[in-house]
Each structure stands twice: as structure tokens, then as C-alpha cells.
XYZ file of C-alpha atoms in Angstrom:
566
model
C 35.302 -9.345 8.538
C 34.575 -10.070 11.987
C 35.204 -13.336 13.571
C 34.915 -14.212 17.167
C 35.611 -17.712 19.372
C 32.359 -18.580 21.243
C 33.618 -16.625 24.662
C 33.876 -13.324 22.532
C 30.815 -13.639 20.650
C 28.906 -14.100 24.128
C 30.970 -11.100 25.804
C 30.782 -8.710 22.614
C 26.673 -10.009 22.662
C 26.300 -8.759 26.228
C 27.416 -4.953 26.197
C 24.197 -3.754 24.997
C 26.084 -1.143 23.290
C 23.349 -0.311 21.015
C 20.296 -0.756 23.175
C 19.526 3.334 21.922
C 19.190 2.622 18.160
C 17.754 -0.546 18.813
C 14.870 1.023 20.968
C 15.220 3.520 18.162
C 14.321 1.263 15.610
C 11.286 -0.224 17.819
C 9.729 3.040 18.443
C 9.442 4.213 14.621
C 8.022 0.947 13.798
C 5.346 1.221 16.052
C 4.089 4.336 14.776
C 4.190 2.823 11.243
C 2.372 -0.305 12.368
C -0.356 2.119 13.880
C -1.124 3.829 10.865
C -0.135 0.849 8.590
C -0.956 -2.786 10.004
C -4.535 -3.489 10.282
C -5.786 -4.499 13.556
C -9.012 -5.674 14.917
C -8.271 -4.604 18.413
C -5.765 -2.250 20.417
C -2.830 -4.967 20.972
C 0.751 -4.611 18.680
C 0.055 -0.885 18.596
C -0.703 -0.099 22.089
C 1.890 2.013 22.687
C 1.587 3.821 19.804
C -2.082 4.462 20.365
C -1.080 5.582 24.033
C 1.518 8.311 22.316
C -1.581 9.407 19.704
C -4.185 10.408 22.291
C -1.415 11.372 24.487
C -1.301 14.349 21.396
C -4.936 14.623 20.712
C -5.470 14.973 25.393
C -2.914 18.306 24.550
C -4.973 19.546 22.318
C -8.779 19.450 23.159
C -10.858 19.951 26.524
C -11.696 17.099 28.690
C -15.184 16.434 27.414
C -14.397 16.483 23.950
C -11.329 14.203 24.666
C -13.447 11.414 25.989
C -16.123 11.535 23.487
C -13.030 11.505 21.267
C -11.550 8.159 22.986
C -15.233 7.184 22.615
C -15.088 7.495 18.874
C -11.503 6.223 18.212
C -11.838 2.699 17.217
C -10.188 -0.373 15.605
C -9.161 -0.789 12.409
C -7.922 2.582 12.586
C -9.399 5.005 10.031
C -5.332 5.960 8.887
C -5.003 2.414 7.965
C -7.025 2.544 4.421
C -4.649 5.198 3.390
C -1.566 3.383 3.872
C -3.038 0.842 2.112
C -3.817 3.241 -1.027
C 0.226 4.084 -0.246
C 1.551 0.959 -0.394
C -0.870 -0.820 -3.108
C 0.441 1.881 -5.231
C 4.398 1.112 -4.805
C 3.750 -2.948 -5.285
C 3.959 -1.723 -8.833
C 7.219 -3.034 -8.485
C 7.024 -6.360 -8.754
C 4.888 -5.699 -12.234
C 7.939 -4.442 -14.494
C 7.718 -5.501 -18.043
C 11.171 -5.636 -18.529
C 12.198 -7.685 -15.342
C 15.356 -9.938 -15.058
C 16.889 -12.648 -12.976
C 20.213 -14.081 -14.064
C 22.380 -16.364 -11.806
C 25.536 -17.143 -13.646
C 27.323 -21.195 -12.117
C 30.426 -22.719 -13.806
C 28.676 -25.997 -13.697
C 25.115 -26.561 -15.616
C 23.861 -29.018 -12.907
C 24.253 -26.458 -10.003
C 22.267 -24.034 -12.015
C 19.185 -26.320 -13.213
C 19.177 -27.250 -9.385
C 19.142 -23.387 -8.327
C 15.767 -23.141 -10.424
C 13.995 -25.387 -8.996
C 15.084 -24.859 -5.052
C 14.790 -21.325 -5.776
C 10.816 -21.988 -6.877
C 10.100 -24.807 -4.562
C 12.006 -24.466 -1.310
C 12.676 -20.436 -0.980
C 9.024 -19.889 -2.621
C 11.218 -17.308 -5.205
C 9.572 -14.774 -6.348
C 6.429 -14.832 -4.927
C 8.193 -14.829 -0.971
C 9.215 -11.178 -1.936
C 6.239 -9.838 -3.377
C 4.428 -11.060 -0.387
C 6.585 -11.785 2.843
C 9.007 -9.322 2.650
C 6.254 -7.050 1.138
C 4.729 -7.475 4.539
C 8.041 -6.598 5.824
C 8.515 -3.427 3.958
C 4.863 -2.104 5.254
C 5.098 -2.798 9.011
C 9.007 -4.412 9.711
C 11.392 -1.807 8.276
C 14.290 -1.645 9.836
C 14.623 -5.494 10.453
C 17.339 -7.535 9.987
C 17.686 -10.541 7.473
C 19.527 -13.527 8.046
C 19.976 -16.446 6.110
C 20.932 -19.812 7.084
C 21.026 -23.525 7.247
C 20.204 -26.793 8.975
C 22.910 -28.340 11.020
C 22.992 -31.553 8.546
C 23.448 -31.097 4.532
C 20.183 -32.637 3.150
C 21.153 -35.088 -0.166
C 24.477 -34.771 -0.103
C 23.886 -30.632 -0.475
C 23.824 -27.964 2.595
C 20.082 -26.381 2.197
C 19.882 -23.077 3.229
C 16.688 -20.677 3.774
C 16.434 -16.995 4.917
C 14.190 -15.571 7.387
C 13.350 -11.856 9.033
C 14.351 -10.759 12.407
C 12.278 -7.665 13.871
C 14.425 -5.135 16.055
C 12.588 -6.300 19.223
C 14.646 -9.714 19.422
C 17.862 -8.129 18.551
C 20.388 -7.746 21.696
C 23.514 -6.430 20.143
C 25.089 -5.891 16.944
C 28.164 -4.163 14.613
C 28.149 -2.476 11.070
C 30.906 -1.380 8.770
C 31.674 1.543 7.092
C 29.404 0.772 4.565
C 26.576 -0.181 6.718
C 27.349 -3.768 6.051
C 26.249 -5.779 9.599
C 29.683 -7.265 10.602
C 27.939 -9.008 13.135
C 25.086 -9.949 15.382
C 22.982 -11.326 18.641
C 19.399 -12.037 18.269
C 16.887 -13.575 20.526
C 15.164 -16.399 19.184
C 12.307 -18.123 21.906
C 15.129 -18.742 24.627
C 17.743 -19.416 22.511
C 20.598 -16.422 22.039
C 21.593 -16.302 18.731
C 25.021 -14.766 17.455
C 26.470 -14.678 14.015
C 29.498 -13.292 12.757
C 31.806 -13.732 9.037
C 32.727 -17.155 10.213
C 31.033 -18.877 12.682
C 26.860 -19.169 13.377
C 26.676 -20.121 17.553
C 23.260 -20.876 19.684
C 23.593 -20.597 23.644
C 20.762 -21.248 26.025
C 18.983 -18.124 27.708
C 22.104 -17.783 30.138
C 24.760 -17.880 27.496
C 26.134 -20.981 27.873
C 27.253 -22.472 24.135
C 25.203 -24.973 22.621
C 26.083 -25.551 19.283
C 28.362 -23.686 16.560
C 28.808 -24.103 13.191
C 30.939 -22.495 10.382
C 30.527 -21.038 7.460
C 32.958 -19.903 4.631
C 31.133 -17.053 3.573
C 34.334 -14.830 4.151
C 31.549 -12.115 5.845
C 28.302 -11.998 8.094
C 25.340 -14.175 6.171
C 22.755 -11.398 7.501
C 21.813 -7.663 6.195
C 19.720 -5.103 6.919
C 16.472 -5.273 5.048
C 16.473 -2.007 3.387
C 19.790 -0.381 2.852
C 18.178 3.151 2.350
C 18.699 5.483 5.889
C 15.979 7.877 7.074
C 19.091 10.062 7.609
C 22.917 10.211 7.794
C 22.822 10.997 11.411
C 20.873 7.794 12.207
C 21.595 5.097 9.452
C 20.157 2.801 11.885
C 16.802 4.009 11.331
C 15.677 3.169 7.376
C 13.432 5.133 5.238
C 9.585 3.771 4.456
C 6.983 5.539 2.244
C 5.407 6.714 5.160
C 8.206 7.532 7.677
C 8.137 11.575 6.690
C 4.427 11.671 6.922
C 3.662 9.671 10.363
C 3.393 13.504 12.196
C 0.818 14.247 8.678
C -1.359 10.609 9.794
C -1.236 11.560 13.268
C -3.148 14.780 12.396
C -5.162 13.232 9.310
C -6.525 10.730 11.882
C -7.084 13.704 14.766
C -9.217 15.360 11.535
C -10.964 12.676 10.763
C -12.388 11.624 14.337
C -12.654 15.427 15.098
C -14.726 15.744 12.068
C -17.156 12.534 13.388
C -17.428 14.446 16.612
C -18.631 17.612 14.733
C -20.927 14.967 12.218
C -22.636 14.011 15.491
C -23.460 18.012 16.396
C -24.864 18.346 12.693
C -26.573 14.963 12.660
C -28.148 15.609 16.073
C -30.021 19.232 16.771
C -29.784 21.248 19.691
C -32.754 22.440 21.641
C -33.044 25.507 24.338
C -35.708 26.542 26.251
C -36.789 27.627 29.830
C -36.079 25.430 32.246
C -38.887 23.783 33.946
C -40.400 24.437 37.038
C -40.275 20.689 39.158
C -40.457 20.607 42.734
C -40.848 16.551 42.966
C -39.887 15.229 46.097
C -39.694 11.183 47.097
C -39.659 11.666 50.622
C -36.521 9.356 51.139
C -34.651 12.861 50.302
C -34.188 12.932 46.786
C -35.630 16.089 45.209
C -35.277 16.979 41.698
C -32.759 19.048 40.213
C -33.173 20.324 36.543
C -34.519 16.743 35.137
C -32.220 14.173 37.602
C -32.634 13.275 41.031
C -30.326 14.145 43.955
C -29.562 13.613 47.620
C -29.928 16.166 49.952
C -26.290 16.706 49.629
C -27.212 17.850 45.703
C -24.844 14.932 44.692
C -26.707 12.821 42.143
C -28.607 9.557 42.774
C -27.678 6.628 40.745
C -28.952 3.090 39.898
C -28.089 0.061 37.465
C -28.510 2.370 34.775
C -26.664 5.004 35.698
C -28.249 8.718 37.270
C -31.799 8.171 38.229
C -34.318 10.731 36.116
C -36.864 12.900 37.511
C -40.400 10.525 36.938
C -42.069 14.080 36.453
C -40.723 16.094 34.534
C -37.533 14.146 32.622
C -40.532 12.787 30.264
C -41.459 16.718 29.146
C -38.123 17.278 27.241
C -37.275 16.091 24.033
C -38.410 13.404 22.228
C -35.724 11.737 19.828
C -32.331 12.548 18.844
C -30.686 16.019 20.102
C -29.794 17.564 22.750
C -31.667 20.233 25.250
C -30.428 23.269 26.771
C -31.906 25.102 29.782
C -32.441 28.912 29.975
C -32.916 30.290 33.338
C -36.735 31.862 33.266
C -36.553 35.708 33.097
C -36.455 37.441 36.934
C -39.523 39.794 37.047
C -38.734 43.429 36.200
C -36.493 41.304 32.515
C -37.742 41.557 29.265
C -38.822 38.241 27.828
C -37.532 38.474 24.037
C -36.644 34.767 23.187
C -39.195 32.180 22.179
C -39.711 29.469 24.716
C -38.422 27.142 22.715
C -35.645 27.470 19.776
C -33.657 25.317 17.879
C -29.758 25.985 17.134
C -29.135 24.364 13.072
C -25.774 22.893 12.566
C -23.109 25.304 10.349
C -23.573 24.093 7.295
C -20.306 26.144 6.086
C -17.852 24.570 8.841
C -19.225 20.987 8.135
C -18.072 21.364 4.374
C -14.957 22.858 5.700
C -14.284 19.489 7.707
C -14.815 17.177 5.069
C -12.666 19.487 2.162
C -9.534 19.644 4.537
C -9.677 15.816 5.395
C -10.145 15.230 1.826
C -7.155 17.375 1.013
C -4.958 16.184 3.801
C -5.776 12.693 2.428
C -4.359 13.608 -1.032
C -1.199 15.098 0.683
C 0.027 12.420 2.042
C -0.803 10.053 -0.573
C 0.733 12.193 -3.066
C 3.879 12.904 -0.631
C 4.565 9.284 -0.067
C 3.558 7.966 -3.722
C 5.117 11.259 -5.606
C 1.972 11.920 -7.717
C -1.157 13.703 -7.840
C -3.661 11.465 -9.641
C -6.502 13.935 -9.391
C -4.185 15.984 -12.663
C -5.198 13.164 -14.965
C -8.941 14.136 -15.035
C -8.379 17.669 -15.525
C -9.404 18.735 -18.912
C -6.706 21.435 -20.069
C -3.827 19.167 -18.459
C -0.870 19.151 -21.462
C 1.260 16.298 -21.893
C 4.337 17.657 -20.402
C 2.437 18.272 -17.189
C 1.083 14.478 -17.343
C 4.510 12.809 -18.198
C 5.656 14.835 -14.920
C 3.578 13.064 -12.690
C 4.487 10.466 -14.569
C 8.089 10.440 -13.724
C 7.221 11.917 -10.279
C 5.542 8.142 -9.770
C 8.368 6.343 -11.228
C 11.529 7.778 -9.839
C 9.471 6.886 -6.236
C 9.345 3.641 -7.658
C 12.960 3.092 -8.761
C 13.739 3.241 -5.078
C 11.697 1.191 -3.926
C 12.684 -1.672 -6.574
C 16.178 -0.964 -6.061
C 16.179 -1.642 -2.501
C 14.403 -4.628 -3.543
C 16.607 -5.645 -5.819
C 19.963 -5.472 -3.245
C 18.584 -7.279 -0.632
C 17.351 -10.138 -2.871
C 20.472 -10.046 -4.460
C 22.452 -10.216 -1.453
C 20.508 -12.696 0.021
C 20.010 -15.158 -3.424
C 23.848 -14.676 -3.680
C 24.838 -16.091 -0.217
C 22.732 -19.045 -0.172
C 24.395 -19.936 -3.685
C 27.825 -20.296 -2.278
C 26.601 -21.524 0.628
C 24.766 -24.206 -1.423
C 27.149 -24.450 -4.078
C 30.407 -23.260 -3.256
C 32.458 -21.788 -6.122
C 30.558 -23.032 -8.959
C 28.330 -20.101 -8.363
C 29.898 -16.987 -10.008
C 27.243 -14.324 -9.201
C 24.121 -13.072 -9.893
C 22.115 -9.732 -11.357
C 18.520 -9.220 -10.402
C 16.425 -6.354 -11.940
C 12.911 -5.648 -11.259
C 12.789 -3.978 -14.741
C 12.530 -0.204 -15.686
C 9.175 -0.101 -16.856
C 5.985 0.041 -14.241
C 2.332 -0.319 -14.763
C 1.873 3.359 -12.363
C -1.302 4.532 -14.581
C -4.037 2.191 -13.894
C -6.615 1.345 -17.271
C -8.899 4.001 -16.251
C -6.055 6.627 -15.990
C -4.690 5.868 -19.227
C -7.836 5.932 -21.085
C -8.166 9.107 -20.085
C -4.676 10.121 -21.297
C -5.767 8.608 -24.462
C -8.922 10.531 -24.971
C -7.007 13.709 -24.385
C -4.086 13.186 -26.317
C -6.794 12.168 -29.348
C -8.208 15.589 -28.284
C -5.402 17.361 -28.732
C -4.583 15.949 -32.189
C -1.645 13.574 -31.314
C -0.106 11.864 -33.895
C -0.794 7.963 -34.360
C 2.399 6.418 -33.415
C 1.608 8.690 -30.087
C -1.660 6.848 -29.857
C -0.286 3.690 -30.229
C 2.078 4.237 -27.206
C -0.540 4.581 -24.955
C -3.109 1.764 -26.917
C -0.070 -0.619 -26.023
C 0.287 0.982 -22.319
C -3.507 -0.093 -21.791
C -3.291 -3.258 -23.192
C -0.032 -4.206 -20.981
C -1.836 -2.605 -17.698
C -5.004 -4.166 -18.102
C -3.705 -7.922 -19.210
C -0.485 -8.013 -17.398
C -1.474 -11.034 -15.527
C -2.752 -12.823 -18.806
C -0.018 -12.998 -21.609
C -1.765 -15.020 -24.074
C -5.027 -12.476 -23.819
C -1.876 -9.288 -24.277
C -1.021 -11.470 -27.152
C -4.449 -11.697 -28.549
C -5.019 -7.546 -27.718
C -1.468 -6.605 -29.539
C -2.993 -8.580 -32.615
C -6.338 -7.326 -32.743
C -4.890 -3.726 -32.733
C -2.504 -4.434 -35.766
C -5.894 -6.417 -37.555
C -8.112 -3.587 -37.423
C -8.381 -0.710 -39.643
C -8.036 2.757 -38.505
C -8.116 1.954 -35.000
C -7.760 4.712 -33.778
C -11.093 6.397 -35.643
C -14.554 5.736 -34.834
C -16.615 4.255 -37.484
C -18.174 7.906 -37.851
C -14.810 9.475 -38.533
C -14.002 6.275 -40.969
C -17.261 7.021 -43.288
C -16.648 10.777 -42.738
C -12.807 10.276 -44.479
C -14.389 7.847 -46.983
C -16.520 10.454 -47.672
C -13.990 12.772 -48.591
C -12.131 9.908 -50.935
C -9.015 9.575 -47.718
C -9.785 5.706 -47.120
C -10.057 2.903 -48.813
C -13.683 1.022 -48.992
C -12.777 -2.227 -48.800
C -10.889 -1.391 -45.358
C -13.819 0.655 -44.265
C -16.144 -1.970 -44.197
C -13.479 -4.288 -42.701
C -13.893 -1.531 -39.707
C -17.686 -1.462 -39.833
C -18.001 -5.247 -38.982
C -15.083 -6.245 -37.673
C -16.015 -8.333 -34.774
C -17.832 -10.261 -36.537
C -15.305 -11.023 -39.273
C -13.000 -11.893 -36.437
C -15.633 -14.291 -34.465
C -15.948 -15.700 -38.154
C -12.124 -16.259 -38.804
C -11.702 -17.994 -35.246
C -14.522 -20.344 -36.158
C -13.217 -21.986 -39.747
C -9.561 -21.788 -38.372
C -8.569 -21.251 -34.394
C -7.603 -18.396 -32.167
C -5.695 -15.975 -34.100
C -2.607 -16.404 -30.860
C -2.931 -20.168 -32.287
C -3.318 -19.686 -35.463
C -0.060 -20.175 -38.075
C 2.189 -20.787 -34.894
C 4.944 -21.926 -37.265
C 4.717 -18.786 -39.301
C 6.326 -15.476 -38.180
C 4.866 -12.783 -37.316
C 4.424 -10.549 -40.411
C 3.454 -13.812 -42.378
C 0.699 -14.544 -39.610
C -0.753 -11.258 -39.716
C -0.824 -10.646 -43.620
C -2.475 -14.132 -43.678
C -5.379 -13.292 -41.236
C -5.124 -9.403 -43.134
C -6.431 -11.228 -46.332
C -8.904 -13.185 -44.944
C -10.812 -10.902 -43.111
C -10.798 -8.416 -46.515
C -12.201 -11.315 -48.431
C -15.025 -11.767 -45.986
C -15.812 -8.095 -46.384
C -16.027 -8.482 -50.485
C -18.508 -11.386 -50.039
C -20.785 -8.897 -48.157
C -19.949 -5.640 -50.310
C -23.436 -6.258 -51.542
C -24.991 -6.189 -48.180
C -23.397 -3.137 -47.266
C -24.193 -0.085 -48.550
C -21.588 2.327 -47.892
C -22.342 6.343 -48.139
């Protein structure tokens, strides 16, 4: 622990030490934010847009670079895969399994931690959304957490906020990477915080207020505890950090590709070029189409170079461009046509949009640790799908663990800051279990695994899977699905397959024509009782569902007559 009186904390402040990492940390986020944070026009990523066509100027001629800076615009095209990225890993904060437990000594302090954990931090939705935010674009920023000068009701009420790298002046870490302490700008305050003491001076360091704490260590962490490398654990690891040089070049593709879409979109003429001896008289002749001086320097107006009136209006009509061939000198053969038109390469225009496609499902795949694409592929076997599977989820465990320390670390110290020792600790987990197949996906893991003659209980895996994905927002309607798959007969046959079995004496007919009409047995059920969630609430389980069972088979022998079964 670090502790400092208000002279050392200003002096220690003031060395600037660790103005490298710091500028460090500023420069990587601003090539995430380029690729990452969506913006409408060229302002927080300036600089990294300067460093991008920096690259691309290296790399192409002059002309093509300015019809290149021509076609670069805002939001940049990078951005929509990032967004693919990072929709992807929110997955976290959808485990089935979660759990928050804060253990206090004293039941009063811990009903009050529920409700100023809901209504003054905004807990849990602040961390699904702020320091989501944070995660995309604010990486390697710093969280601090701390508290009005005055306790509010008799209790001190502390709060947490994010400070980005470019308002930090100074700072210290353990050997663990712990932050032992540290100077922030805040407007033209200079903020300094160390394991016993939070001080504020004015813009020239003169002391304006200081307050203790009795923590026992700094009240402020790094936001993600995971380092791009051991060399430079001030620089943290995000989804995309690897693949910035992969965006830079996805996003070189892709405008490079909407240069080449304007050579195929637009055809290209040749022919001879004209004879035009137009002269103004002021000293402007013409010079293949445009007027010049009689220095042969070109002759402009409001609208830019001035055409020839005569014979600018004899070129092309409509989209394209024209090329001029110098007429044949006598004593030449003349073997081109006058005119001839150059077609766009069909072959390299494919090209184009197969490797931006593919470079696309790189990175996504690098960042997320999954290829999606395997899902729809017909021979795929299971132990190829449960690998992308786990490929998906041990990407996620890290991302929900880092989650998990820092809102541990951070629910933990305002607790003894709020309610001294009462509060004996606390355990957050994000759960174990992630929603990383979408609906779609699994449904497609269903039909082939039905394909491939998987067993029922296999089946009902991924039936429960679908039902948790696609209601995971709705519990009562998961309810309602987990009951309606235990209700039905043979769910996992079509009616076809059903009457083929019955034909063959393998099912029973009172539970095939259960299956033929269930829906409407169901609708009929809910109308003389109530929804089936509702329905027998003081029952258990198994009673509920043998109850509903019996019913539904009794409305099927009322209609046996109706039915006839082959």
C-alpha cells in the first residue's frame, strides 16, 4: 500500500514517469475506436484515419490514392464488422447459470445493498451497457470508485466511474498489476488517489480538498486485468487488438474493390482522336476536347476546365470513360475499328468480392473463435460442431471472467466503503453456460443430428438449447415451451413418421391422435381451465403435468370417432 501526504502525492503526480505507456495506451485505442466506434464524421478518430491512408498513400499511385480518399467515407465500412465481433461476445451477460452473492454480518446492510445496488449504481444493467461501451472503444482505462464529500442519511454513498488514458498524468502498479496509485485530470481539477487518502488540487497543484479512506489499498483498477503481452502489461487485450493490422487491410479491400466496382460499372471507350482546330480568338485553341491558353496550360471557369463548344459534345454520351488513339501516320496500317469498347474482367471482379468476403470471415472468426459458416455444411459430424462450439465458449470465458473481477473488485470496495466490516465479501459469476448458437443455428444442428439418427435424450438437449436461446428474455413463455415439449407425444416425429410407426403396431393410438391435433386440444384445455404455466400452481410438477396428460387424452377419446386413423 501506498500512502502519500498531499506534498508527495503532487511531487510523485508531476514526474510524468509514464508519459510512454500512457501515450501507449492512447495510440492503440485509437485504432480500435477507428474500426470500432461509429462515427458520423472524421473527429475522435482523426488521427487514426491520418495513420490508415498514411498506409493505403504507400501503397497505390497518386491518382488512385485520391479517388481512394474520394471514396473513403464516414461510418467507416470496418465498423459493421466489429459490431458482428462484439454483438457476438455480449453473450456474456446471457448465462443461464449466473450468480451474484454478497455475503454482510448484519441483514439490514444487505437488504440495503439490493436496492442501492439496483437504484443508485444502475447494477447490472451499468455493465452490460456502460462498461460494455467501455470494453469496445475504452480498453485500457482506468476505474475508480468513489464518494461525495458528505455521507448522505447517515451512510457514505459511493459510485464508480471510468477514466480514459487521455486524462491520466501519472500513476504506479504492483507486482500484481494492482494500481498502487494515481493522478488523473478531471476538467481543471488534478486528481490523485492513493491506499489512504483521495486529494483534488486546482490546475497548478495547489491542494484543495482531501479526504480519507480506510480501504487499506487504492479504490481504483484497471478495467480489464488481461495484458496484450508480458512485455507491456500496460497495454490490455480486446477482441480486436490482434486483428487491427487484418481491418486496416479488410477496409483497404473493401474501398479498393469500390474503386474497381466503378471500372466495371462504368465502360471504357477508345477511338481516334478528333480532328478540332477551334480557335476563340482571345487565344484559347482547343486541345483534345478542353480549351487552353497559348501557353497550353488549361483555361478554367466556375466549373472547373472550360470544354471545347465543338467538339467536347461528339464524345460519349452517358456513363464511361473515352480514350484517344492517335490517327494512323500515312504509310501505317489501319487495323483497329474506330471505335471499341474495353468490357470490365468479369473474373477479377469475382475475385474482389470472394477475398473481402473471406477476409471478413477471418477476422470475425479470429476474434470470436468460430467459424459459423461449418453449421450449414451438410456432412459436418458432431464432434466437428461441438468444436466450434467450445472454440466460441472458451473466447467467451475470458471475456466474462474479466467481467466478473472488475465488478467484483469494484462491488466489493464500495461495500466497505458503505458498510464497513459488516460486509464480508462477495462472489460474482456470469454463469458457465452461453446462448453462442443463435435459434437458426441450432435448428440446424437439430435437423442434422435427427439426420444422423441421434438418440432422443440427444434431441432433447438441443430442443431445450432452442427453447432457452429463443425465450431467454421471456421466462414465463420458456416455462410454457419446456411444458409443451413434455405434453406432446413423440415430439420429436412428424405426424407422418407417427402414423407410419402406428402402422407398424410401435405406438399407441390414443397418443397418436393426441399428436395429430394437438394444438387444438391445448387451445381447448387453456379455455375451460387457464394457461397451463398457471394452471395447478400449488401442485408440483409431475402432478401438474400428469393432470393436463389426462385431460388432453380424454379430449382425444371424445373425437376417436371423428378420426379415422390408418
Amino acid at each position: 500500500m501506498v500512502r502519500f501526504d498531499a506534498y508527495q502525492a503532487a511531487d510523485a503526480a508531476r514526474r510524468g514517469n509514464r508519459n510512454a505507456e500512457i501515450a501507449d495506451m492512447i495510440r492503440q485505442q485509437e485504432r480500435i475506436r477507428f474500426h470500432v466506434q461509429t462515427e458520423v464524421t472524421d473527429n475522435v478518430a482523426s488521427s487514426a484515419r491520418r495513420d490508415f491512408l498514411a498506409f493505403v498513400k504507400n501503397l497505390i499511385p497518386d491518382d488512385k490514392y485520391k479517388l481512394f480518399c474520394s471514396l473513403f467515407r464516414y461510418p467507416v465500412a470496418s465498423n459493421e464488422i466489429c459490431g458482428v465481433i462484439f454483438d457476438r461476445l455480449s453473450r456474456i451477460f446471457d448465462g443461464k447459470n449466473a450468480a451474484f452473492n454478497y455475503e454482510f454480518s448484519d441483514g439490514a446492510d444487505a437488504a440495503d445493498w439490493d436496492i442501492y445496488r439496483r437504484d443508485v449504481l444502475r447494477e447490472p444493467s451499468v455493465w452490460s451497457n456502460d462498461a460494455w461501451e467501455r470494453f469496445r472503444t475504452d480498453i485500457d482505462c482506468l476505474v475508480v470508485v468513489d464518494m461525495p464529500d458528505a455521507p448522505v442519511n447517515g451512510r457514505p454513498e459511493p459510485y464508480f466511474y471510468f477514466v480514459s488514458p487521455e486524462r491520466l498524468i501519472n500513476y504506479d502498479t504492483g507486482l500484481r498489476g494492482e494500481v498502487l496509485w494515481v493522478a488523473f485530470r478531471d476538467g481543471k481539477r488534478n486528481i490523485v488517489i492513493d491506499g489512504g487518502t483521495y486529494r483534488v488540487y486546482d490546475e497548478d497543484w495547489v491542494l484543495v480538498s482531501e479526504r480519507g479512506h480506510a480501504l487499506g489499498y487504492c479504490p481504483c483498477a484497471w478495467f480489464w486485468n488481461v495484458p496484450l503481452s508480458l512485455e507491456r502489461p500496460w497495454l490490455k487485450w480486446s477482441p480486436v487488438s490482434r486483428q487491427l493490422s487484418a481491418l486496416d487491410w479488410w477496409l483497404f479491400f473493401h474501398i479498393s474493390k469500390q474503386q474497381l466496382d466503378l471500372f466495371g460499372a462504368y465502360p471504357i471507350y477508345s477511338g481516334y482522336e478528333p480532328e478540332c482546330d477551334f480557335d476563340d480568338g482571345a487565344g484559347h485553341h482547343c486541345s483534345h476536347g478542353y480549351l487552353v491558353d497559348a501557353t497550353d496550360h488549361y483555361v478554367y471557369d466556375a466549373n472547373g476546365i472550360v470544354r471545347c463548344p465543338v467538339c467536347s459534345s461528339k464524345r460519349i454520351t452517358g456513363a464511361g470513360s473515352f480514350v484517344e488513339v492517335p490517327v494512323p501516320m500515312e504509310g501505317q496500317p489501319d487495323l483497329r475499328n474506330p471505335i471499341q469498347k474495353l468490357d470490365a474482367d468479369v473474373d477479377a471482379l469475382k475475385f474482389n468480392v470472394d477475398e473481402e468476403d473471406r477476409l471478413r470471415r477471418h477476422i470475425i472468426d479470429a476474434s470470436v473463435g468460430s467459424d459459423d459458416s461449418i453449421l450449414s455444411i451438410s456432412a459436418v459430424n458432431d464432434k466437428q460442431i461441438d468444436a466450434e462450439f467450445e472454440s466460441k465458449s472458451v473466447i467467451l470465458r475470458r471475456v466474462k471472467c474479466g467481467f466478473e473481477w472488475i465488478q467484483t473488485f469494484v462491488d466489493s470496495t464500495i461495500c466497505r466503503l458503505r458498510y464497513g466490516s459488516t460486509f464480508m465479501g462477495a462472489s460474482i459469476n456470469y454463469g458457465t453456460d452461453f446462448f453462442t448458437l443463435s435459434g437458426t443455428e441450432l435448428r440446424e444442428r437439430y435437423r442434422s443430428a435427427k439426420a444422423a439418427g441421434a438418440s432422443e435424450s440427444e434431441l432433447d438437449a438441443i430442443q431445450r438449447q432452442i427453447v432457452e436461446s429463443d425465450y431467454r428474455s421471456d421466462p414465463r413463455m420458456r416455462a410454457r415451451m419446456r411444458m409443451l415439449a413434455e405434453l406432446e407425444p413423440y415430439r420429436h416425429l412428424t405426424i407422418a413418421e407417427a402414423q407410419a410407426l402406428f402402422r407398424d403396431g410401435l405406438i399407441d393410438e390414443r397418443e397418436l391422435r393426441l399428436k395429430i391435433d394437438f394444438t387444438n386440444y391445448m387451445s381447448r384445455f387453456e379455455r375451460e381451465n387457464t394457461d397451463i404455466v398457471a394452471f395447478g400452481a400449488q401442485s408440483d410438477y409431475k402432478t401438474k403435468i400428469d393432470t393436463i396428460r389426462k385431460t388432453l387424452l380424454n379430449y382425444a377419446d371424445e373425437r376417436r370417432k371423428e378420426f379415422a386413423v390408418d
